[in-house]
Short mmCIF file of C-alpha atoms in Angstrom, two decimals:
data_model
loop_
_atom_site.label_atom_id
_atom_site.label_comp_id
_atom_site.label_asym_id
_atom_site.label_seq_id
_atom_site.Cartn_x
_atom_site.Cartn_y
_atom_site.Cartn_z
CA MET Z 733 71.52 84.38 99.45
CA GLU Z 734 70.77 86.75 101.70
CA ILE Z 735 71.07 90.53 101.68
CA GLY Z 736 69.81 92.80 105.20
CA CYS Z 737 68.18 96.32 103.35
CA HIS Z 738 65.69 99.07 104.90
CA LYS Z 739 62.27 98.69 104.63
CA VAL Z 740 60.06 101.99 101.94
CA SER Z 741 57.35 100.78 101.71
CA SER Z 742 55.44 96.96 103.27
CA GLY Z 743 55.17 93.62 101.41
CA VAL Z 744 56.54 90.19 99.94
CA ALA Z 745 56.68 89.78 96.59
CA ARG Z 746 59.56 87.74 94.02
CA GLY Z 747 59.56 87.54 90.08
CA PRO Z 748 63.16 87.73 88.41
CA ALA Z 749 65.48 90.53 89.04
CA LEU Z 750 65.94 93.56 86.31
CA VAL Z 751 68.82 95.83 86.97
CA THR Z 752 70.48 98.43 85.92
CA LYS Z 753 72.81 101.25 86.69
CA GLU Z 754 70.78 104.14 84.87
CA PRO Z 755 68.48 105.71 88.04
CA ILE Z 756 65.16 105.58 86.28
CA THR Z 757 62.05 108.58 85.76
CA PHE Z 758 59.15 106.75 85.72
CA LEU Z 759 57.81 109.86 83.78
CA GLY Z 760 59.54 109.20 80.42
CA ASN Z 761 61.19 106.77 80.35
CA VAL Z 762 58.40 103.52 81.38
CA ASP Z 763 55.46 103.75 79.28
CA PRO Z 764 52.58 103.40 82.09
CA THR Z 765 49.98 101.24 79.44
CA THR Z 766 52.46 98.52 78.74
CA GLY Z 767 55.55 98.63 81.37
CA VAL Z 768 58.04 98.66 78.39
CA VAL Z 769 60.96 101.12 79.16
CA VAL Z 770 60.86 103.44 76.19
CA ASP Z 771 63.25 105.80 76.44
CA PRO Z 772 66.45 104.49 73.23
CA ALA Z 773 69.19 105.93 75.97
CA HIS Z 774 68.11 104.07 79.05
CA GLU Z 775 70.02 100.42 79.67
CA LEU Z 776 66.40 98.65 79.89
CA PHE Z 777 65.00 100.26 76.47
CA GLY Z 778 62.90 97.33 75.35
CA ARG Z 779 62.36 95.55 78.32
CA SER Z 780 58.80 94.94 80.40
CA VAL Z 781 59.50 95.88 84.24
CA ALA Z 782 56.13 94.02 84.93
CA GLY Z 783 56.04 91.26 87.22
CA ALA Z 784 60.09 91.75 87.65
CA VAL Z 785 62.41 92.58 90.99
CA LEU Z 786 63.01 96.09 89.52
CA ILE Z 787 66.97 96.70 90.69
CA PHE Z 788 68.24 100.13 90.04
CA PRO Z 789 70.06 103.22 92.40
CA GLY Z 790 66.79 105.12 92.30
CA GLY Z 791 64.36 107.57 90.84
CA LYS Z 792 64.56 111.38 89.28
CA GLY Z 793 62.30 113.81 87.31
CA SER Z 794 59.10 115.08 88.51
CA THR Z 795 56.34 113.77 90.68
CA VAL Z 796 54.00 112.70 88.87
CA GLY Z 797 56.00 109.79 88.35
CA SER Z 798 54.54 108.37 91.75
CA TYR Z 799 51.33 108.59 89.53
CA VAL Z 800 52.57 106.14 86.60
CA ILE Z 801 53.72 103.39 89.33
CA TYR Z 802 50.59 103.70 90.62
CA GLN Z 803 49.07 103.24 86.71
CA LEU Z 804 51.40 100.38 86.60
CA LYS Z 805 49.96 99.07 89.08
CA LYS Z 806 46.69 99.20 88.13
CA ARG Z 807 46.92 97.62 84.44
CA ASP Z 808 48.72 94.54 86.40
CA ILE Z 809 51.84 95.86 84.85
CA ALA Z 810 53.93 97.19 87.68
CA PRO Z 811 57.34 95.79 88.89
CA ALA Z 812 56.47 93.31 91.89
CA ALA Z 813 58.72 94.80 93.73
CA MET Z 814 61.69 97.00 93.68
CA ILE Z 815 65.47 97.16 95.54
CA ASN Z 816 67.27 100.45 95.21
CA ILE Z 817 70.24 102.03 97.05
CA ARG Z 818 69.01 105.17 98.42
CA SER Z 819 65.08 105.24 97.75
CA GLU Z 820 63.75 108.79 97.12
CA PRO Z 821 60.86 110.45 97.49
CA ILE Z 822 59.12 109.85 94.25
CA VAL Z 823 59.54 106.55 93.75
CA ALA Z 824 58.63 106.17 97.49
CA VAL Z 825 55.47 107.30 97.48
CA GLY Z 826 54.19 105.54 94.25
CA ALA Z 827 55.25 102.17 95.65
CA ILE Z 828 52.86 103.04 98.76
CA ILE Z 829 50.34 103.94 96.94
CA SER Z 830 50.66 101.16 94.91
CA GLY Z 831 51.14 98.36 97.18
CA ILE Z 832 54.37 97.86 96.02
CA PRO Z 833 57.57 96.24 98.05
CA LEU Z 834 60.24 98.62 98.32
CA VAL Z 835 63.61 98.60 99.89
CA ASP Z 836 67.01 99.65 99.72
CA ARG Z 837 69.79 100.88 101.69
CA VAL Z 838 71.30 97.81 100.51
CA PRO Z 839 75.24 97.00 99.34
CA GLU Z 840 75.69 98.35 95.38
CA GLU Z 841 77.63 95.17 94.50
CA ILE Z 842 73.59 94.34 93.93
CA LEU Z 843 73.34 96.07 90.55
CA GLN Z 844 76.28 93.69 89.21
CA ILE Z 845 73.54 90.24 89.40
CA ASP Z 846 72.33 89.28 86.44
CA ASN Z 847 68.89 89.86 84.78
CA ASP Z 848 66.44 87.14 85.13
CA ILE Z 849 67.90 85.81 88.47
CA MET Z 850 65.03 84.91 91.00
CA VAL Z 851 65.63 87.48 93.47
CA GLU Z 852 62.49 87.43 96.75
CA VAL Z 853 61.73 90.72 98.03
CA ASP Z 854 60.70 90.76 102.54
CA ALA Z 855 60.64 94.30 103.36
CA ASP Z 856 58.57 93.41 106.26
CA ARG Z 857 61.99 91.52 107.98
CA GLU Z 858 64.24 93.52 105.81
CA LEU Z 859 65.11 90.79 104.07
CA ILE Z 860 66.42 90.09 100.26
CA ARG Z 861 66.23 86.40 98.87
CA ILE Z 862 68.61 85.49 95.57
CA SER Z 863 68.90 82.21 93.76
CA GLU Z 864 72.63 83.05 93.29
CA PRO Z 865 75.67 84.24 94.58
CA ILE Z 866 76.06 88.30 93.22
CA ASP Z 867 79.56 87.67 90.72
#
């Protein structure tokens, strides 16, 4: 299945989907030294973002979140790519300075796909490829 999208940060990447219907605050939700979601109240608690195509509605919180994304990239534990319903500046800046493909303006149904399904994000072509159909 292919889905059109809007490029926020260039690049192409592929990985298993890691999906949440909850916004992510990179400063506080994600441990910058392990890449694991550490907030027990978050739907992804205990899961690692490393190498995943992280699919979430958008970011929230402190502007330091951009630097947390950068720290994840420098430690090789960042998401391979990110997909948002609507990106905001914190996630956008983090993706751009880290060289992580980021796209947005996708249908909300993307939040329905199963974790671990292989997803390819081609931000430059503004295209998402999903290995199985959305439920």
